Coordinates of C-alpha atoms and ligand atoms in Angstrom, one line a residue:
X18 CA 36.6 88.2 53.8
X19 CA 35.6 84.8 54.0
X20 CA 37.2 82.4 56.9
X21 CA 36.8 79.4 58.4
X22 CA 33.6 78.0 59.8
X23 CA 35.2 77.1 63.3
X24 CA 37.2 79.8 64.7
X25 CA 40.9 79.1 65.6
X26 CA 40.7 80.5 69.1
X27 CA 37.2 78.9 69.5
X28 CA 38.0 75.2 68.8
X29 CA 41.6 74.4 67.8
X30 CA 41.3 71.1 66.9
X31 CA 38.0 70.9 65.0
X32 CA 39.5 74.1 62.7
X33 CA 42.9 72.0 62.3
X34 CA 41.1 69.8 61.1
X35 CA 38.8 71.8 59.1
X36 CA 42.1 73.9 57.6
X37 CA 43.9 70.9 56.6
X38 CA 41.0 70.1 54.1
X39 CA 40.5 73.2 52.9
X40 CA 44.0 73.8 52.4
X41 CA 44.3 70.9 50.0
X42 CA 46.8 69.6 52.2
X43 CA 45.8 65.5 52.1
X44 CA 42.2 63.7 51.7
X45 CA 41.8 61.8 55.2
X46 CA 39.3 59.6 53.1
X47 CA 41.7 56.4 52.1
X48 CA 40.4 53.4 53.8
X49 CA 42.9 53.1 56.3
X50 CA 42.5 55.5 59.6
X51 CA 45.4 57.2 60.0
X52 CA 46.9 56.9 56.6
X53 CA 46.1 59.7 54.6
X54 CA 46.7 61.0 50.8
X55 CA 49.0 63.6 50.5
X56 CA 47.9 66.1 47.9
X57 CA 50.1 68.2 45.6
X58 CA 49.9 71.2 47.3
X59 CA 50.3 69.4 50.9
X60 CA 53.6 67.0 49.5
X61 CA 55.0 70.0 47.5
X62 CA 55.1 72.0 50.8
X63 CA 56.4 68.3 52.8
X64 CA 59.2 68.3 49.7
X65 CA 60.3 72.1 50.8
X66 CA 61.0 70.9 54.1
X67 CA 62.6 68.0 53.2
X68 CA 64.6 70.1 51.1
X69 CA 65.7 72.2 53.9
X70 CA 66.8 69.1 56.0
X71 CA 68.5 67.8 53.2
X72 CA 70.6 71.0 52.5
X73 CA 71.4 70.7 56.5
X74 CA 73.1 67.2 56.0
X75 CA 74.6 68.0 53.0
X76 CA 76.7 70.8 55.5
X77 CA 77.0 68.7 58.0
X78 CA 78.5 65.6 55.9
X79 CA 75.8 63.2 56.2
X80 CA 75.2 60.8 53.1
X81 CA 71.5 59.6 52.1
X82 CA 70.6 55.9 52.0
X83 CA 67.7 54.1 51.5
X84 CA 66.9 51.2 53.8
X85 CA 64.2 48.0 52.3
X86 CA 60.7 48.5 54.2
X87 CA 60.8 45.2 55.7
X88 CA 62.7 44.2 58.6
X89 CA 63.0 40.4 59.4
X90 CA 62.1 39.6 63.4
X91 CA 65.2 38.3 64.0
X92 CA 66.7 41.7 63.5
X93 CA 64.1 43.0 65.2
X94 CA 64.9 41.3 68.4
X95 CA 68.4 42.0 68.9
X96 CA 67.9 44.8 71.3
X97 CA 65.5 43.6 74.5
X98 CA 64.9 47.0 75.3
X99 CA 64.2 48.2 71.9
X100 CA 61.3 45.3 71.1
X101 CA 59.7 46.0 74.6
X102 CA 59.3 49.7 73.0
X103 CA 58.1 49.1 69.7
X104 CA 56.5 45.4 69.9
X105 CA 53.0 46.8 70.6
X106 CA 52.8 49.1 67.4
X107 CA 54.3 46.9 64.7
X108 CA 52.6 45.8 61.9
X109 CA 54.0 42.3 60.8
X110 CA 54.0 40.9 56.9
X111 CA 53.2 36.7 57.8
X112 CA 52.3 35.7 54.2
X113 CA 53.7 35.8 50.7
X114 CA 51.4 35.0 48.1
X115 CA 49.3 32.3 50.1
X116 CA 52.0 30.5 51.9
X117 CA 53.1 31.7 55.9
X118 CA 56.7 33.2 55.4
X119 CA 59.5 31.4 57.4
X120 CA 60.1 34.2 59.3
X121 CA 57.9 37.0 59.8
X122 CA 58.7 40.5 58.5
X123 CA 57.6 43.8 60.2
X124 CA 57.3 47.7 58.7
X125 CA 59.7 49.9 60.0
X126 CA 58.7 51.8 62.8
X127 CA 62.4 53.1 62.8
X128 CA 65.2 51.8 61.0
X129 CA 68.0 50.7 63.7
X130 CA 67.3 47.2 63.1
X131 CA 67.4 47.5 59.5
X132 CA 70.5 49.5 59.7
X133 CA 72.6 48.4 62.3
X134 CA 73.9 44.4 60.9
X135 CA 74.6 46.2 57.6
X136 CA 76.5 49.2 59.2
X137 CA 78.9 46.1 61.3
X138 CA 80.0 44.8 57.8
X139 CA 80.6 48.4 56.5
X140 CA 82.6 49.5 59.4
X141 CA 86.0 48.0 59.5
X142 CA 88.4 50.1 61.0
X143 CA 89.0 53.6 62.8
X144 CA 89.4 55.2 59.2
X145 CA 85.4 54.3 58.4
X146 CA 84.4 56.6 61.2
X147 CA 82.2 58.6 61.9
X148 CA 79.7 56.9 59.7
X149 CA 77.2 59.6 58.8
X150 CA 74.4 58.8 56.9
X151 CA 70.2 59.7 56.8
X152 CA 66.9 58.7 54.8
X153 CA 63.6 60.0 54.7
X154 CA 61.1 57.5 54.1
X155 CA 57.7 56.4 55.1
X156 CA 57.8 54.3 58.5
X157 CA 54.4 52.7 60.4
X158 CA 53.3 52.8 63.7
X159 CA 50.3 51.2 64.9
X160 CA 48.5 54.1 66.6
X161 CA 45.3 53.6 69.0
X162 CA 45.0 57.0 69.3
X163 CA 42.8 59.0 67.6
X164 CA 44.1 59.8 64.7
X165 CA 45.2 63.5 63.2
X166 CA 46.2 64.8 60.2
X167 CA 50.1 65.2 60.2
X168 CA 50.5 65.1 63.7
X169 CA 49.1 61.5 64.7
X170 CA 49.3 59.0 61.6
X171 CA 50.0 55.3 60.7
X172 CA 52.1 55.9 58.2
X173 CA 54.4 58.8 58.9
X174 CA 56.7 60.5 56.4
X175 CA 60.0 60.6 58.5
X176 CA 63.7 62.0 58.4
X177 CA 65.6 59.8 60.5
X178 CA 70.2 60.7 60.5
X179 CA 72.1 57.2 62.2
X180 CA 75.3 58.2 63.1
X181 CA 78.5 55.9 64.1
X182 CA 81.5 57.1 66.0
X183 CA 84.6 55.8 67.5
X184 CA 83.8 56.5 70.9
X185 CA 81.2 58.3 73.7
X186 CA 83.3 61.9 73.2
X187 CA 82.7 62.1 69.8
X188 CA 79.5 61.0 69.7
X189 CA 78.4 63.4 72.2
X190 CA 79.8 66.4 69.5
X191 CA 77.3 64.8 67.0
X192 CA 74.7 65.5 69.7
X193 CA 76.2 69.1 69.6
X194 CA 76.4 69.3 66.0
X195 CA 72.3 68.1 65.9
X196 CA 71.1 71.1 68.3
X197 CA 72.8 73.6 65.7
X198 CA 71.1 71.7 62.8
X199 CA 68.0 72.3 64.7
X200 CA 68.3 75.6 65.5
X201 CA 69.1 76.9 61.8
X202 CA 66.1 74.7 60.2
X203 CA 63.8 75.7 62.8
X204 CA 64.4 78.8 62.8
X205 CA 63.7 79.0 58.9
X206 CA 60.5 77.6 59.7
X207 CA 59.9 80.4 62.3
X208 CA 59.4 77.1 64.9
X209 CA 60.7 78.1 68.0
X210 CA 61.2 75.4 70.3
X211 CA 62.1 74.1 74.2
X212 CA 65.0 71.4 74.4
X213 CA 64.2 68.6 77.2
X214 CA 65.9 66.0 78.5
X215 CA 63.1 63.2 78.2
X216 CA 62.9 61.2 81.3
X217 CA 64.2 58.0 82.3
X218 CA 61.2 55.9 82.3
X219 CA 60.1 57.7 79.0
X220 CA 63.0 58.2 76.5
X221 CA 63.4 55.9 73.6
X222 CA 63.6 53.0 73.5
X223 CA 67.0 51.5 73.9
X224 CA 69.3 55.0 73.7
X225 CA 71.1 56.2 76.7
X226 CA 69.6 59.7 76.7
X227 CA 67.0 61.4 74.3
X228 CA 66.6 65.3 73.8
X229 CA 63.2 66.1 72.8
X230 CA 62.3 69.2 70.5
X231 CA 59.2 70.7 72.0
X232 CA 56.8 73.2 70.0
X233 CA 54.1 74.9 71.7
X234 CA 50.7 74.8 69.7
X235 CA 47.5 77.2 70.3
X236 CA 45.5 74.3 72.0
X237 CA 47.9 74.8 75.1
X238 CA 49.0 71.4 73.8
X239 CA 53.0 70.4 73.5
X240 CA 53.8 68.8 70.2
X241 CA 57.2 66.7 70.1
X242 CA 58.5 67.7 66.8
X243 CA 61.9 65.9 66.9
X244 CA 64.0 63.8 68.6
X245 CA 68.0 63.5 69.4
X246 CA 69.7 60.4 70.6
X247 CA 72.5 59.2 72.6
X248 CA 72.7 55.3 72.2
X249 CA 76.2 55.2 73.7
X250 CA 77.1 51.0 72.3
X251 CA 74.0 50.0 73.2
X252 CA 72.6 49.1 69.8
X253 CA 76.7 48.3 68.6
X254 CA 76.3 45.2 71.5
X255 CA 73.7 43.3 69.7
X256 CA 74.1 44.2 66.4
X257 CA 78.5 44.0 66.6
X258 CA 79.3 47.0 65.4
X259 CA 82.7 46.6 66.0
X260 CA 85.8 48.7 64.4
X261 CA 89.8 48.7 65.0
X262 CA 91.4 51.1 66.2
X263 CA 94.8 52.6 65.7
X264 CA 96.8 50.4 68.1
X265 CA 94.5 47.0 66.6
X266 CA 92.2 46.5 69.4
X267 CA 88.5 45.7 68.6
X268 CA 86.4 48.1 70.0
X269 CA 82.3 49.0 69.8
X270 CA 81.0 52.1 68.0
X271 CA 79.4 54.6 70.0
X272 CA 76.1 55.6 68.0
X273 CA 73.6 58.8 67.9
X274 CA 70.1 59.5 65.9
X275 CA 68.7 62.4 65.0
X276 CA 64.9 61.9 64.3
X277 CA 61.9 64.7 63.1
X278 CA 58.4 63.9 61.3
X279 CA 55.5 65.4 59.4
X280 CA 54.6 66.7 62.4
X281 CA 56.7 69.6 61.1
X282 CA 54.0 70.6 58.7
X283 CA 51.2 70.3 61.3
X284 CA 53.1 72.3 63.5
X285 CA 53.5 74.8 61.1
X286 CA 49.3 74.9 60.2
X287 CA 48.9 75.0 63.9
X288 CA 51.2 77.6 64.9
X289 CA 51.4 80.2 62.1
X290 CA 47.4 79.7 60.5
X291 CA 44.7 82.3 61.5
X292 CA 40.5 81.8 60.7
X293 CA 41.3 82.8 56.6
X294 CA 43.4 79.6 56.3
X295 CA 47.2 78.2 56.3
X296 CA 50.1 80.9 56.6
X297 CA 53.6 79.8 55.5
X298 CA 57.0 80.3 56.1
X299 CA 58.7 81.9 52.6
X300 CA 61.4 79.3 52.9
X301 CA 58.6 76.2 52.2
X302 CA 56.1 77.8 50.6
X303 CA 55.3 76.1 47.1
X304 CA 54.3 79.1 45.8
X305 CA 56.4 82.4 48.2
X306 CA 55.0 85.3 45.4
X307 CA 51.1 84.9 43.7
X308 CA 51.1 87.9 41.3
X309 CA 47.2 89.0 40.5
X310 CA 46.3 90.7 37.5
X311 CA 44.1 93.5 38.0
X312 CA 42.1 93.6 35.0
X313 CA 40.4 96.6 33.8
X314 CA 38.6 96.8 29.9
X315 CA 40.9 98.1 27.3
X316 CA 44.1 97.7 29.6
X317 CA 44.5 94.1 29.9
X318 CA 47.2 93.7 27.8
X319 CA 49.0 96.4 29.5
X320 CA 48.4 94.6 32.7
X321 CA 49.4 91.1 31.7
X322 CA 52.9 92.4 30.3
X323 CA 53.6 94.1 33.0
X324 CA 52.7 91.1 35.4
X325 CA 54.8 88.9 33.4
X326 CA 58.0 91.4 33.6
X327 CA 57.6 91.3 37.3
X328 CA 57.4 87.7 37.3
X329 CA 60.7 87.5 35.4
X330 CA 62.3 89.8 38.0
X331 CA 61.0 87.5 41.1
X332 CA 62.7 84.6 38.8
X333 CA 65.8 85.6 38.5
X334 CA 66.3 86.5 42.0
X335 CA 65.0 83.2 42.7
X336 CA 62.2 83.3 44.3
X337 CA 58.9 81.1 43.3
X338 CA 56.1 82.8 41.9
X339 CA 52.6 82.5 39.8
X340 CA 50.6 84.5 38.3
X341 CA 47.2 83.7 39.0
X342 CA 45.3 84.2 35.6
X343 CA 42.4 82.1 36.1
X344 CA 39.3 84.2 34.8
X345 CA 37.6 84.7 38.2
X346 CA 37.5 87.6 40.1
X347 CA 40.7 89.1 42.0
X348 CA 38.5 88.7 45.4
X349 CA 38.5 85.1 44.6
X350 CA 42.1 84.7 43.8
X351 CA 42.4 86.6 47.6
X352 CA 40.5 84.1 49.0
X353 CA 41.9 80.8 47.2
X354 CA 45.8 81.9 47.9
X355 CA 45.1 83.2 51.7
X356 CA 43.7 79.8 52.2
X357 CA 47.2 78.1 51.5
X358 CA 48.7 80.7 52.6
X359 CA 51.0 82.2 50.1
X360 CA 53.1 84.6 52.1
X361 CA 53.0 87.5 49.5
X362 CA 50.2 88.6 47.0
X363 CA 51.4 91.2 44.0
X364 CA 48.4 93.0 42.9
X365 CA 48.8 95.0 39.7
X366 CA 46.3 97.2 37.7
X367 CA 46.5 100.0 34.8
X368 CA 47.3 102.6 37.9
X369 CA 50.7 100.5 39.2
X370 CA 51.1 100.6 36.0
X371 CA 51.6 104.3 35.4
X372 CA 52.7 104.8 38.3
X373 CA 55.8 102.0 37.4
X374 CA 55.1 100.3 41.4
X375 CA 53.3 96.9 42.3
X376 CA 51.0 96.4 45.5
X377 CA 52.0 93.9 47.9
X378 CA 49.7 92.4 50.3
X379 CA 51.8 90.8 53.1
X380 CA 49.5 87.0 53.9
X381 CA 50.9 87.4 58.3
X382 CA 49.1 90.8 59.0
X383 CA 47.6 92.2 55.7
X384 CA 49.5 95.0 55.5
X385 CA 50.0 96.9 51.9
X386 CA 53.3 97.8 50.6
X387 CA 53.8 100.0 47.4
X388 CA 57.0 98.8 46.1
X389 CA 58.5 100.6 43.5
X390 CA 59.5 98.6 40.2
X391 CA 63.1 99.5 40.1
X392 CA 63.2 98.4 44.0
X393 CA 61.6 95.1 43.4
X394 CA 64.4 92.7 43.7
X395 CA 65.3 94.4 47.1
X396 CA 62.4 95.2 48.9
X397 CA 60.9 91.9 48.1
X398 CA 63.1 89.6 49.9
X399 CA 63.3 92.1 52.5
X400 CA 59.5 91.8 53.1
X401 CA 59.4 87.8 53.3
X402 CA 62.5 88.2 55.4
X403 CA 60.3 90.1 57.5
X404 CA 57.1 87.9 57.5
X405 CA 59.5 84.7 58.9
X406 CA 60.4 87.1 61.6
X407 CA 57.1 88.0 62.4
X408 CA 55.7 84.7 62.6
X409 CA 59.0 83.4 64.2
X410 CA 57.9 86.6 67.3
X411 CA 54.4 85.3 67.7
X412 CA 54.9 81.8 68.0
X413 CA 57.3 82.6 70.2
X414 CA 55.5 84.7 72.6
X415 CA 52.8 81.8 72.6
X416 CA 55.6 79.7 73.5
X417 CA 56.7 81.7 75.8
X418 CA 53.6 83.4 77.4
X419 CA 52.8 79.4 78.2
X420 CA 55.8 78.1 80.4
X421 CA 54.6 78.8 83.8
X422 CA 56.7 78.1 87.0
X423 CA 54.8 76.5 90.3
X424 CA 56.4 75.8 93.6
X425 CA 53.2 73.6 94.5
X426 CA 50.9 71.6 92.7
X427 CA 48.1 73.0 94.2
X428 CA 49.0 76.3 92.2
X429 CA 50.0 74.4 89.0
X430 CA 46.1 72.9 89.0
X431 CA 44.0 74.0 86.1
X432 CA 46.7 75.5 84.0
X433 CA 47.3 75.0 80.2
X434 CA 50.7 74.7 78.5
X435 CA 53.8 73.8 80.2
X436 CA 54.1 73.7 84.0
X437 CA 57.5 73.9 85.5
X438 CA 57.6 72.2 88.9
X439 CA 60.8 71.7 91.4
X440 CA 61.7 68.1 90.5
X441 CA 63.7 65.5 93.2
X442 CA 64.7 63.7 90.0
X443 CA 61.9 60.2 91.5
X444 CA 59.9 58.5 88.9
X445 CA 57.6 58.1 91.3
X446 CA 57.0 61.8 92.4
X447 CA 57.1 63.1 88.6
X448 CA 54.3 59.8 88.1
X449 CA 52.5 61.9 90.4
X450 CA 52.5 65.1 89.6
X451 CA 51.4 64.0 85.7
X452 CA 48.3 61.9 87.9
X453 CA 47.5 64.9 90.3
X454 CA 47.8 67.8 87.0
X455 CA 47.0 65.7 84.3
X456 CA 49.9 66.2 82.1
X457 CA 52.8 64.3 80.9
X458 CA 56.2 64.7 81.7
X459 CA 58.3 66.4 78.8
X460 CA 61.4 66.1 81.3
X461 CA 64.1 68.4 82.6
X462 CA 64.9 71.4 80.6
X463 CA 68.2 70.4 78.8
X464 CA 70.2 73.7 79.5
X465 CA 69.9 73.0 83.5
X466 CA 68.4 75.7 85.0
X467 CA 69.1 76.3 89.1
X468 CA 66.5 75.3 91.3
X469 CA 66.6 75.7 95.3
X470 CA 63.4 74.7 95.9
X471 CA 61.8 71.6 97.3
X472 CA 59.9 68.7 95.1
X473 CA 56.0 69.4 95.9
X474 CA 55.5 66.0 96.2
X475 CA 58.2 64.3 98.6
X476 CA 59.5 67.7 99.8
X477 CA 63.2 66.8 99.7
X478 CA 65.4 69.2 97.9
X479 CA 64.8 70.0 94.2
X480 CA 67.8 68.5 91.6
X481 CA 66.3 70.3 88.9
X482 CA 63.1 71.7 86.9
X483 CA 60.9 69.3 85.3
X484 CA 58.3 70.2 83.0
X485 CA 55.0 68.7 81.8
X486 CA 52.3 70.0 79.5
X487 CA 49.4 67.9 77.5
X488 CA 51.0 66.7 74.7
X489 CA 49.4 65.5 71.1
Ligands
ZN527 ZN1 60.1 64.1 95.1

């Protein structure tokens, strides 16, 4: 069987980037670094996921909106804290036509500043709230970085929820309500993932807390897949987001965001691929079912009807399927579906025929299933159920298998994925530790764990756990 020229274990980044090509994910050739082409096959995979977010805030009573691009700097400034953040990777629209606009304009990097004036004339009074709305749109960041397909971009295809409430409490139930979103999407995705509390000195910009959502990928690398927000009023300040409440005073809406990337979709090549190509989740792929003909002379049109039939079973039940009738050979049509990893292959010749079964060829570990025609619209969904488990257990154990708890630093040297160190709770001993491993600091694991021992670098008595890893 063909596979990739750079080997997965060998060089995880050079066949990322390699798979992503082959794949037909996007063309990295556009003239700007770091803004890429989405292909069909790549968006149509993107669109599943959105899908699945979207079905998640239709559940949850969030409305979709659609904020303009351009934010005016005056909005922008409103929040000190939230400039300082962003000022440095903002790309700024100074002309129209050829004249210098009044006021400059900048791309969204986020949308709270385009939001927030418009949410203070929508909210009124108590009755308004919560305010639940989301969009997923393109925003820009002006990255330095080197650049990488899906996982480090320019212009990033984004999901971002804003939510308004009437005070801290209930806010804080949005923040519960987001970690069960999270936990059903991702684990349609088979993502597992580590919840931290992002340090002080690194959350963002502007909120009172941020919850990370941390996926482990092959490299040994962390890659942030999502954020979760607690802005308490400190965006409802500056941008008077004010409502009244039942007795008629004037009070300032507590406010939370919820906020998750492409990345998903590199995580999801990263994670679940192997050396033959992409491997997806049945709940995104474009294609879950590729049905191949198996074409002997004299028995095609035996073959083809019964291919067809099959097809119309898989339909019904819902599922999406092809059948893959291109005139090449079936061990090309292997090869070309393997490589976007379809999750199931149907193979049917004149002898599934007779014997009224189809062959399925699971894409996660190869293994071949006779299924019985009559069983079809059973067994099948069973199997893909099966294939988001399995990938779900491996990345997993990879997750798993790579948190690794030190009481000393000079232990913790050396080590890939995430290193778990007792913690004081000092920016200063945490700057450290990331200077003395390496590393960056994801934060404090956001279910508490216990920890009696003493912070390696100050050796006063541990608060808590803190974890860093190299991150993308
Ligand atoms: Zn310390």
């Amino acid at each position: 069987m063909p596979e990739t020229k750079v080997k997965k274990d060998e060089d995880f980044n050079e066949w990322y980037n390699e798979i992503v090509e082959l794949a037909e994910l996007c063309d990295k050739r556009y003239p700007i670094k770091g803004m890429n082409v989405w292909r069909p096959y790549g968006w149509s995979i993107m669109q599943n996921i959105d899908n699945l977010i979207r079905e998640e805030m239709s559940r949850t009573g969030h409305l979709e909106v659609y904020f303009p691009l351009l934010i005016p700097e005056s909005l922008f400034k409103k929040e000190e804290e939230h400039i300082e953040g962003f000022s440095s990777e903002v790309f700024w629209v100074t002309h129209a036509g050829e004249n210098p606009l009044e006021e400059k304009w900048l791309l969204r990097p986020t949308s709270e500043t385009a939001m927030y004036p418009i949410f203070s004339l929508w909210i009124r009074s108590h009755s308004d709230l919560p305010l639940k709305t989301f969009q997923i749109v393109n925003t820009f960041r002006y990255e330095t970085k080197q650049t990488r397909a899906f996982i480090r971009v320019r212009e990033i295809h984004f999901f971002e929820a804003h939510t308004c409430h009437k005070d801290f409490e209930d806010a804080e139930k949005q923040i519960k309500e987001d970690l069960e979103i999270a936990e059903r999407f991702f684990q349609k995705l088979s993502l597992p993932y580590i919840l931290n509390k992002r340090p002080e000195w690194d959350k963002f910009a502007g909120a009172y807390y941020t919850i990370s959502i941390d996926v482990m990928m092959p490299s040994g690398r962390t890659l942030q897949l999502g954020s979760i927000h607690q802005y308490r009023d400190n965006f409802a300040r500056p941008y008077n987001i004010i409502y009244e409440d039942i007795n008629g005073d004037h009070k300032y809406c507590h406010q939370t965001t919820y906020g998750m990337s492409e990345r998903i979709l590199g995580a999801i090549i990263g994670i679940h691929g192997d050396n033959r190509g992409i491997i997806l989740p049945p709940a995104v792929a474009p294609i879950q079912i590729v049905i191949i003909p198996i074409i002997f002379k004299g028995k095609e049109e035996i073959v083809e009807n019964k291919c067809k039939k099959i097809k119309e079973i898989l339909d019904k039940i819902g599922l999406r399927t092809l059948i893959d009738s291109r005139d090449i050979t079936p061990g090309s049509k292997y090869y070309d579906w393997e490589l976007k990893g379809v999750p199931l292959r149907l193979e049917i010749g004149p002898k599934d025929v007779e014997n009224k079964q189809v062959t399925a060829v699971r894409r996660d570990n190869f293994e071949k299933i006779q299924v019985k025609e009559n069983e079809i619209k059973e067994i099948i969904p069973e199997i893909l159920g099966l294939i988001s488990k399995n990938l779900f257990d491996k990345a997993k154990k990879l997750l798993d298998n790579n948190i690794k708890k030190f009481e000393n630093i000079e232990d913790a040297k050396n080590k890939t994925g995430i290193i778990q160190l007792p913690w004081c709770g000092r920016e200063d001993c945490a700057l450290k530790m990331e200077e003395e491993l390496d590393v960056k600091t994801l934060g404090t694991p956001f279910m508490e764990e216990q920890c009696n021992l003493n912070c390696p670098i100050c050796g006063e008595k541990a608060k808590n756990w803190v974890r860093l890893a190299k991150t993308y």
